[in-house]
XYZ file of C-alpha atoms in Angstrom:
74
model
C 0.000 0.000 0.000
C 1.306 3.447 -0.910
C 0.428 6.276 1.422
C 1.024 9.908 0.552
C 2.751 11.904 3.297
C 0.340 14.239 5.039
C 1.299 17.705 6.180
C -0.696 18.482 9.320
C -1.634 16.748 12.541
C -5.300 17.076 11.564
C -4.715 15.319 8.240
C -2.707 12.615 10.010
C -5.480 11.992 12.518
C -8.124 11.927 9.782
C -6.213 9.450 7.603
C -5.434 7.216 10.594
C -9.128 7.218 11.599
C -10.165 6.275 8.059
C -7.547 3.505 7.906
C -8.747 2.134 11.245
C -12.383 2.210 10.136
C -11.693 0.495 6.817
C -9.504 -2.071 8.576
C -12.491 -3.183 10.658
C -14.344 -4.397 7.565
C -12.864 -7.676 6.388
C -14.290 -7.358 2.859
C -12.428 -4.086 2.235
C -8.782 -4.063 1.208
C -7.118 -0.647 1.276
C -4.841 -0.301 -1.752
C -3.790 3.359 -1.569
C -4.597 6.446 0.450
C -4.115 9.971 -0.891
C -4.555 13.075 1.218
C -4.270 16.763 0.450
C -5.773 20.189 0.726
C -5.888 23.268 -1.427
C -4.156 26.465 -0.316
C -6.479 28.694 1.746
C -9.030 25.888 2.049
C -10.126 24.554 5.408
C -11.156 21.229 3.906
C -8.930 18.212 3.460
C -9.660 15.685 0.733
C -8.873 12.019 1.267
C -9.095 9.496 -1.545
C -9.052 5.854 -0.534
C -8.453 3.374 -3.326
C -10.128 0.227 -2.053
C -11.077 -3.223 -3.253
C -14.329 -4.862 -2.185
C -14.756 -8.519 -3.121
C -12.343 -8.051 -6.022
C -13.928 -4.863 -7.375
C -11.958 -1.592 -7.312
C -13.560 1.573 -5.936
C -12.473 5.064 -4.928
C -13.883 6.402 -1.684
C -13.787 10.209 -1.622
C -13.883 11.918 1.768
C -13.943 15.571 2.673
C -12.781 16.448 6.167
C -13.527 19.763 7.882
C -11.746 20.449 11.193
C -14.263 23.149 12.151
C -17.496 21.298 11.429
C -20.063 20.911 14.180
C -21.591 17.417 14.682
C -25.153 18.688 14.164
C -24.173 20.270 10.850
C -22.459 17.080 9.691
C -25.616 15.035 10.213
C -27.580 17.270 7.888
């Protein structure tokens, strides 16, 4: 598995949480994880290249360090 180096503690924590979550599902094999953010953007994008029962997928995640839990649910 190739993992792109992340630049902030927040990005590190987010990628580690995603890896841990995906690792709990036996049918999912993590192939590659890419993480990055745009300059002046508060969001971090994480792309997880995964395989589920032999089929390749890309899981796209957007992480916001300032989001409130109630707002995330909506």
